Short mmCIF file of C-alpha atoms and ligand atoms in Angstrom, two decimals:
data_model
loop_
_atom_site.label_atom_id
_atom_site.label_comp_id
_atom_site.label_asym_id
_atom_site.label_seq_id
_atom_site.Cartn_x
_atom_site.Cartn_y
_atom_site.Cartn_z
CA MET A 1 165.27 83.44 111.45
CA ARG A 2 165.37 87.05 112.35
CA LEU A 3 164.73 88.51 108.72
CA LYS A 4 162.11 86.14 109.00
CA LEU A 5 160.70 87.49 112.02
CA GLY A 6 161.49 91.27 110.89
CA VAL A 7 159.13 90.65 107.91
CA CYS A 8 156.62 88.90 109.58
CA VAL A 9 156.61 91.57 112.46
CA ALA A 10 156.76 94.69 109.92
CA PHE A 11 153.60 92.81 107.60
CA GLY A 12 151.79 92.31 111.34
CA LEU A 13 152.13 96.05 111.76
CA ALA A 14 151.52 96.94 108.06
CA VAL A 15 148.05 94.87 108.55
CA THR A 16 147.10 96.58 111.94
CA ALA A 17 147.81 100.22 109.41
CA ALA A 18 145.47 99.34 107.29
CA ARG A 19 142.68 97.97 109.24
CA ALA A 20 143.29 101.27 111.77
CA VAL A 21 142.82 103.74 108.70
CA GLU A 22 140.28 101.22 106.91
CA PRO A 23 137.77 99.36 109.16
CA THR A 24 134.45 98.12 106.83
CA LEU A 25 131.37 99.44 107.61
CA LYS A 26 130.14 96.80 110.57
CA GLU A 27 132.99 97.59 112.32
CA ALA A 28 132.72 101.04 112.03
CA PHE A 29 129.39 101.85 112.83
CA ALA A 30 129.12 98.90 115.91
CA GLY A 31 127.53 100.69 118.75
CA LYS A 32 125.53 102.71 116.70
CA PHE A 33 123.52 101.15 114.00
CA LEU A 34 123.69 97.97 112.09
CA VAL A 35 125.02 98.39 108.23
CA GLY A 36 122.81 96.44 105.88
CA THR A 37 122.59 96.09 102.25
CA ALA A 38 119.82 94.14 99.36
CA LEU A 39 120.81 91.16 98.16
CA ASN A 40 120.23 89.35 94.65
CA GLU A 41 119.62 85.85 93.77
CA ALA A 42 123.47 85.90 92.11
CA GLN A 43 124.85 87.16 95.61
CA PHE A 44 122.82 85.37 97.97
CA ASP A 45 123.70 81.32 95.95
CA GLU A 46 127.06 82.90 95.83
CA ARG A 47 127.71 82.94 92.08
CA ASN A 48 128.76 86.36 92.22
CA ALA A 49 131.34 85.29 94.79
CA ALA A 50 132.92 88.72 94.62
CA ASP A 51 130.37 90.81 96.02
CA ALA A 52 128.79 87.46 98.38
CA ALA A 53 132.40 87.76 100.20
CA LEU A 54 132.23 91.66 99.91
CA VAL A 55 128.82 91.49 102.02
CA LYS A 56 130.91 88.94 104.50
CA LYS A 57 132.80 91.58 104.77
CA GLN A 58 131.36 94.46 105.54
CA PHE A 59 127.58 93.96 106.25
CA ASN A 60 125.97 92.64 109.52
CA SER A 61 122.54 92.90 107.93
CA VAL A 62 120.73 91.76 104.46
CA SER A 63 117.31 91.97 103.18
CA PRO A 64 116.03 90.66 99.72
CA GLU A 65 115.95 92.52 96.88
CA ASN A 66 112.46 90.69 95.37
CA VAL A 67 112.60 86.96 96.30
CA LEU A 68 110.38 87.96 99.27
CA LYS A 69 107.51 90.31 96.80
CA TRP A 70 104.50 88.48 97.03
CA GLU A 71 104.87 88.26 92.83
CA VAL A 72 107.31 85.87 93.52
CA VAL A 73 106.97 84.11 97.02
CA HIS A 74 102.97 83.42 96.20
CA PRO A 75 102.50 83.82 92.30
CA GLN A 76 99.13 81.98 92.23
CA PRO A 77 96.58 81.32 94.85
CA GLY A 78 97.17 78.40 97.20
CA LYS A 79 100.95 78.18 95.89
CA TYR A 80 104.10 79.40 97.87
CA ASN A 81 107.34 79.32 96.64
CA PHE A 82 109.58 79.63 99.43
CA ALA A 83 112.80 78.21 97.36
CA SER A 84 114.78 81.33 96.57
CA ALA A 85 113.91 82.88 99.94
CA ASP A 86 114.93 80.11 101.93
CA ARG A 87 118.44 80.68 101.11
CA PHE A 88 118.21 83.93 101.31
CA VAL A 89 117.65 83.92 105.03
CA GLN A 90 120.02 80.74 104.32
CA PHE A 91 122.65 82.50 103.83
CA GLY A 92 122.59 85.40 106.82
CA GLU A 93 121.97 83.10 109.03
CA SER A 94 125.42 80.95 108.34
CA ASN A 95 126.63 84.31 108.08
CA GLY A 96 125.23 85.67 111.85
CA MET A 97 123.77 88.73 110.11
CA PHE A 98 120.49 90.30 110.99
CA VAL A 99 117.82 89.13 108.24
CA VAL A 100 115.10 91.50 107.13
CA GLY A 101 112.07 90.09 105.30
CA HIS A 102 110.37 92.62 102.96
CA VAL A 103 108.01 92.99 101.74
CA LEU A 104 104.23 91.94 103.45
CA ILE A 105 101.65 94.30 102.02
CA TRP A 106 102.74 96.87 98.70
CA HIS A 107 100.40 97.58 95.74
CA ALA A 108 103.27 96.92 93.07
CA GLN A 109 104.96 93.25 92.14
CA THR A 110 101.53 91.73 93.19
CA PRO A 111 99.39 90.13 91.06
CA LYS A 112 96.04 91.24 89.81
CA TRP A 113 94.51 88.03 91.03
CA VAL A 114 95.16 88.87 95.06
CA PHE A 115 92.71 91.37 94.71
CA GLN A 116 89.92 89.10 92.15
CA ASP A 117 87.72 87.00 92.24
CA GLU A 118 87.27 83.61 90.70
CA GLY A 119 85.41 85.36 87.64
CA GLY A 120 88.23 88.19 88.15
CA GLN A 121 85.91 90.43 89.43
CA PRO A 122 86.91 92.51 92.90
CA LEU A 123 87.25 91.03 95.59
CA SER A 124 85.15 91.96 98.71
CA ARG A 125 86.63 93.29 101.96
CA GLU A 126 85.86 89.71 103.57
CA ALA A 127 87.98 87.69 101.40
CA LEU A 128 90.64 90.29 101.13
CA VAL A 129 91.72 90.37 104.63
CA GLU A 130 91.00 86.89 104.29
CA ARG A 131 93.59 86.35 101.79
CA MET A 132 96.53 88.91 103.72
CA ARG A 133 95.77 86.79 106.73
CA ASP A 134 96.74 83.70 104.98
CA HIS A 135 99.66 85.34 102.94
CA ILE A 136 100.78 87.25 106.31
CA HIS A 137 100.65 84.34 108.82
CA THR A 138 102.23 82.06 106.34
CA VAL A 139 104.94 83.42 104.81
CA VAL A 140 106.13 84.74 108.18
CA GLY A 141 105.45 82.11 110.13
CA HIS A 142 107.47 79.74 107.58
CA TYR A 143 110.46 82.27 108.96
CA LYS A 144 109.42 82.33 112.85
CA GLY A 145 112.28 83.48 114.48
CA ARG A 146 114.80 83.92 111.57
CA ILE A 147 113.58 87.01 110.43
CA ARG A 148 114.11 89.33 112.17
CA GLY A 149 112.08 92.35 111.25
CA TRP A 150 109.36 92.80 108.50
CA ASP A 151 108.59 95.10 106.21
CA VAL A 152 104.72 94.70 106.91
CA VAL A 153 103.03 97.89 104.93
CA ASN A 154 104.86 99.71 102.10
CA GLU A 155 103.89 102.96 100.09
CA ALA A 156 100.92 103.82 101.75
CA LEU A 157 100.95 107.31 101.56
CA ASN A 158 101.06 109.80 98.03
CA GLU A 159 103.64 112.50 98.51
CA ASP A 160 101.51 115.05 99.73
CA GLY A 161 101.00 112.74 102.82
CA THR A 162 97.42 111.58 101.84
CA MET A 163 96.90 107.51 101.71
CA ARG A 164 97.49 106.21 98.72
CA GLN A 165 94.52 104.67 97.08
CA THR A 166 96.45 101.60 96.30
CA PRO A 167 93.70 98.51 95.62
CA TRP A 168 94.18 97.36 99.55
CA MET A 169 92.93 100.82 100.26
CA LYS A 170 89.92 100.53 98.29
CA ILE A 171 88.88 97.62 98.96
CA ILE A 172 89.82 97.45 102.70
CA GLY A 173 90.08 100.81 103.87
CA ASP A 174 92.30 102.66 106.09
CA ASP A 175 92.79 99.72 109.01
CA TYR A 176 94.60 97.68 106.22
CA LEU A 177 97.58 98.88 108.16
CA ARG A 178 96.50 98.06 111.51
CA LEU A 179 95.25 94.29 110.36
CA ALA A 180 98.17 94.09 108.47
CA PHE A 181 100.65 94.71 111.58
CA GLN A 182 98.31 92.50 113.62
CA PHE A 183 98.64 89.62 111.26
CA ALA A 184 102.67 89.41 111.14
CA HIS A 185 102.76 89.80 115.10
CA GLU A 186 100.15 86.94 115.50
CA ALA A 187 102.31 85.19 113.45
CA ASP A 188 105.89 86.24 114.86
CA PRO A 189 105.53 87.73 117.53
CA SER A 190 109.23 88.49 118.58
CA ALA A 191 109.66 90.10 115.00
CA GLU A 192 110.25 93.53 114.89
CA LEU A 193 107.58 95.33 112.45
CA TYR A 194 108.66 98.39 110.22
CA TYR A 195 106.76 100.48 108.20
CA ASN A 196 108.37 101.62 104.88
CA ASP A 197 108.31 104.10 102.28
CA TYR A 198 110.03 106.20 100.50
CA SER A 199 110.55 110.13 100.45
CA LEU A 200 109.86 110.31 103.74
CA GLU A 201 111.94 113.59 103.99
CA ASN A 202 109.84 115.24 102.17
CA GLU A 203 107.86 117.92 104.70
CA ALA A 204 104.36 116.66 103.47
CA LYS A 205 105.00 113.34 103.33
CA LEU A 206 106.79 113.00 106.86
CA LYS A 207 103.69 115.06 108.17
CA GLY A 208 101.53 112.41 106.76
CA ALA A 209 103.69 109.94 107.72
CA VAL A 210 103.46 111.24 111.65
CA ALA A 211 99.48 111.21 110.96
CA LEU A 212 99.05 107.53 109.80
CA LEU A 213 101.99 106.25 112.82
CA LYS A 214 101.44 107.88 115.66
CA PRO A 215 97.58 106.64 116.14
CA LEU A 216 98.90 102.98 115.57
CA LYS A 217 101.60 103.39 117.53
CA ASP A 218 99.88 104.44 120.72
CA GLY A 219 96.86 102.71 119.99
CA GLY A 220 99.12 99.41 120.42
CA VAL A 221 99.37 98.22 116.95
CA PRO A 222 102.76 96.29 117.31
CA VAL A 223 104.57 98.43 114.65
CA THR A 224 107.79 98.60 116.17
CA GLY A 225 109.69 100.83 113.43
CA VAL A 226 109.60 103.25 110.29
CA GLY A 227 111.76 101.94 107.49
CA VAL A 228 112.93 105.72 105.38
CA GLN A 229 113.93 104.03 102.18
CA GLY A 230 116.15 106.77 101.52
CA HIS A 231 116.33 106.24 97.41
CA ASP A 232 118.33 109.90 97.03
CA ASN A 233 119.81 112.14 94.74
CA MET A 234 122.46 115.36 95.03
CA GLN A 235 119.90 117.22 96.09
CA PHE A 236 117.15 115.76 97.00
CA PRO A 237 116.41 115.66 100.96
CA THR A 238 119.01 118.17 102.24
CA VAL A 239 120.42 117.47 105.43
CA GLN A 240 117.92 119.62 107.20
CA GLN A 241 114.99 117.84 105.77
CA GLU A 242 116.75 114.35 106.62
CA GLU A 243 117.19 115.74 110.19
CA ALA A 244 113.82 116.25 110.29
CA ALA A 245 112.61 112.95 109.24
CA VAL A 246 114.56 110.76 111.16
CA SER A 247 113.72 112.70 114.76
CA GLN A 248 110.15 113.69 114.00
CA LEU A 249 109.67 110.02 113.35
CA GLY A 250 112.40 108.81 116.08
CA ALA A 251 109.99 110.95 118.15
CA LEU A 252 107.38 108.71 117.80
CA GLY A 253 108.99 106.38 120.09
CA LEU A 254 109.58 104.83 116.76
CA LYS A 255 113.40 102.62 115.83
CA VAL A 256 114.28 104.36 112.72
CA MET A 257 115.60 102.51 109.59
CA ILE A 258 117.27 103.49 106.48
CA THR A 259 116.69 100.93 104.64
CA GLU A 260 117.32 101.13 101.11
CA LEU A 261 119.92 103.84 100.44
CA ASP A 262 121.03 104.84 97.18
CA VAL A 263 122.00 108.34 96.27
CA SER A 264 121.66 108.96 92.12
CA VAL A 265 124.56 111.30 90.89
CA LEU A 266 122.15 111.30 86.65
CA PRO A 267 119.66 113.38 86.11
CA TYR A 268 116.09 112.51 86.74
CA PRO A 269 114.05 113.03 83.52
CA ASP A 270 110.67 114.72 84.12
CA ALA A 271 107.56 113.00 82.65
CA SER A 272 107.80 114.59 79.35
CA THR A 273 110.81 113.22 78.78
CA SER A 274 110.54 109.96 79.92
CA ALA A 275 107.74 109.46 78.07
CA ASP A 276 109.86 109.11 75.00
CA ILE A 277 112.00 106.21 73.69
CA SER A 278 114.22 105.44 76.81
CA LYS A 279 116.82 103.65 74.61
CA ARG A 280 117.61 106.96 73.17
CA LEU A 281 118.10 108.52 76.12
CA ALA A 282 120.49 106.31 77.77
CA GLU A 283 122.53 107.17 74.71
CA ASP A 284 122.06 110.96 75.15
CA PRO A 285 124.91 112.26 77.18
CA LYS A 286 122.56 115.04 78.64
CA TRP A 287 120.51 112.04 80.40
CA ASN A 288 123.52 109.95 80.35
CA PRO A 289 126.82 111.79 81.33
CA TYR A 290 129.14 109.27 82.68
CA PRO A 291 128.94 106.29 80.28
CA GLY A 292 133.05 106.17 80.87
CA GLY A 293 133.83 106.75 84.20
CA LEU A 294 132.68 108.75 87.49
CA PRO A 295 134.48 112.29 86.91
CA ASP A 296 137.41 113.00 89.91
CA GLN A 297 134.99 115.82 90.51
CA MET A 298 131.47 113.65 91.09
CA GLN A 299 133.38 110.95 93.02
CA GLU A 300 134.16 113.85 95.44
CA ALA A 301 130.44 115.57 95.20
CA LEU A 302 129.28 112.31 96.23
CA ALA A 303 131.84 111.50 99.26
CA LYS A 304 130.31 115.00 100.38
CA ARG A 305 127.23 113.97 99.74
CA TYR A 306 127.55 111.17 102.17
CA ALA A 307 129.25 112.24 104.97
CA ASP A 308 126.43 114.43 105.27
CA LEU A 309 124.04 111.85 104.98
CA PHE A 310 125.89 109.73 107.44
CA GLY A 311 126.08 112.70 109.37
CA VAL A 312 122.72 113.02 110.54
CA PHE A 313 122.22 109.00 111.00
CA VAL A 314 125.46 109.36 113.88
CA LYS A 315 124.27 112.07 115.51
CA HIS A 316 120.79 110.44 115.48
CA SER A 317 121.91 106.94 116.26
CA ASP A 318 120.04 106.90 119.05
CA VAL A 319 116.70 106.07 117.34
CA VAL A 320 118.43 104.67 114.30
CA SER A 321 119.19 101.56 114.36
CA ARG A 322 120.20 100.28 110.76
CA VAL A 323 121.17 101.87 107.48
CA THR A 324 121.01 99.58 104.49
CA PHE A 325 122.21 100.11 101.12
CA TRP A 326 120.34 99.09 98.42
CA GLY A 327 122.65 97.37 96.38
CA VAL A 328 126.14 95.82 96.50
CA THR A 329 128.10 97.41 93.89
CA ASP A 330 127.14 100.33 91.34
CA GLY A 331 127.16 97.66 88.54
CA THR A 332 124.11 95.30 90.15
CA SER A 333 122.38 99.10 91.45
CA TRP A 334 119.33 99.24 90.08
CA LEU A 335 118.94 102.67 89.02
CA ASN A 336 121.40 101.54 85.97
CA ASN A 337 117.75 100.79 84.89
CA TRP A 338 115.24 103.07 86.08
CA PRO A 339 113.97 105.36 85.27
CA ILE A 340 115.50 104.99 82.33
CA ARG A 341 117.07 101.73 81.01
CA GLY A 342 120.74 101.37 80.05
CA ARG A 343 122.28 104.22 82.45
CA THR A 344 125.62 104.40 83.80
CA ASN A 345 124.79 105.07 88.08
CA TYR A 346 127.14 105.33 90.60
CA PRO A 347 124.76 105.24 93.67
CA LEU A 348 126.81 103.62 96.16
CA LEU A 349 129.65 103.07 98.26
CA PHE A 350 131.89 100.14 95.99
CA ASP A 351 132.48 100.35 92.12
CA ARG A 352 132.08 98.18 89.29
CA ASN A 353 135.39 95.93 90.33
CA GLY A 354 133.96 95.73 94.40
CA LYS A 355 136.52 98.59 95.26
CA PRO A 356 135.94 100.78 98.00
CA LYS A 357 135.20 104.33 96.54
CA LEU A 358 135.91 108.08 97.48
CA ALA A 359 132.33 107.75 99.07
CA PHE A 360 133.63 104.63 101.32
CA ALA A 361 136.54 106.35 102.95
CA SER A 362 133.99 109.86 103.95
CA VAL A 363 130.82 107.60 104.82
CA VAL A 364 133.59 105.76 107.97
CA GLY A 365 135.05 109.02 108.80
CA THR A 366 131.60 110.19 110.14
CA ALA A 367 131.71 107.53 112.69
CA GLY A 368 134.46 109.08 114.95
CA LYS A 369 133.04 112.34 114.88
CA ARG A 370 131.49 113.69 117.34
CA ASN A 371 128.40 115.57 116.91
C1 GLA B 401 111.12 100.60 96.09
C2 GLA B 401 110.66 98.83 96.97
C3 GLA B 401 111.91 98.28 96.50
C4 GLA B 401 112.76 98.33 95.37
C5 GLA B 401 112.99 99.56 94.95
C6 GLA B 401 113.66 99.59 93.49
O1 GLA B 401 111.33 101.24 97.18
O2 GLA B 401 110.41 98.96 98.14
O3 GLA B 401 111.22 96.90 97.52
O4 GLA B 401 111.69 97.15 94.17
O5 GLA B 401 111.86 100.23 94.90
O6 GLA B 401 114.74 98.57 93.75
#
């Protein structure tokens, strides 16, 4: 009996010790910001039981990788398909997570018909505004009070900070953003509403984002936050660029979120290379250098890179409200197939077996650091 008790106590201490050295992500950053991840269907349906368990253990916010994009949720005029998104939202709710809606207004993964009339001609401004209103009211309204924050507009800017000439911009004009936020607010006045974009750490684009968002915010448009996607690599953004983005956007009075974080360790092809047949590129060690595993030295470099980025998020946790990774494990990351199909990338904190990488510990290590 005494022996049994001793074993139990020892086991209990070991568990406590293990927990003390390795809190989960959501525990480590509690009180600072939420830590989220983006889910595919197999994960939120729990067919991928291992990933689903990992998500429940580590994260307290979820975003849908694809099921709320226009092409999925509203594939044809007047036809809404909420089946998959309903299961996604249910997964988040039943696990007590902050559920993010992604994305209402974007130029990609949006069917062509959205911008055309029945004869295939470009839609008038009035008709497109009406279509936008219907989409936003229907989708946001469907999840009123359940989806707590929405990416309302995605990627409205070019790299140089000018407005991207998307069909939304060309047909409606630059007040399409104001209208989109207004419609989302009408549909769910208590939801947080975000502008979301990539490369906001690039100086010119950051300047463009401030120029875009400041008048919206100051003019009373119901924008509550800005999502810095964070599709990073080993060089970009620098710590200084990351810090400038987070602090300048935060200074607008907006919540700042890192919404799609991953760090590619693979070379990025230039335009002439990617025009080549991508199948062959994936077989070329120059473009796919680590098909059998990430060497220790790279593992360490990635851990350091993640620690540097999280150092900025922790330092600015007064304005950073959430950090969401774009995917759960390296194996299911979109970066294995973009911008070249069939490579082996290592952009996240969990390896192909769902085991924490060195970068996991280095990220968690930033949580306790004083700045
Ligand atoms: C963009 C979108 C996301 C996703 C990623 C890549 O950043 O906002 O929905 O498509 O690209 O997967």
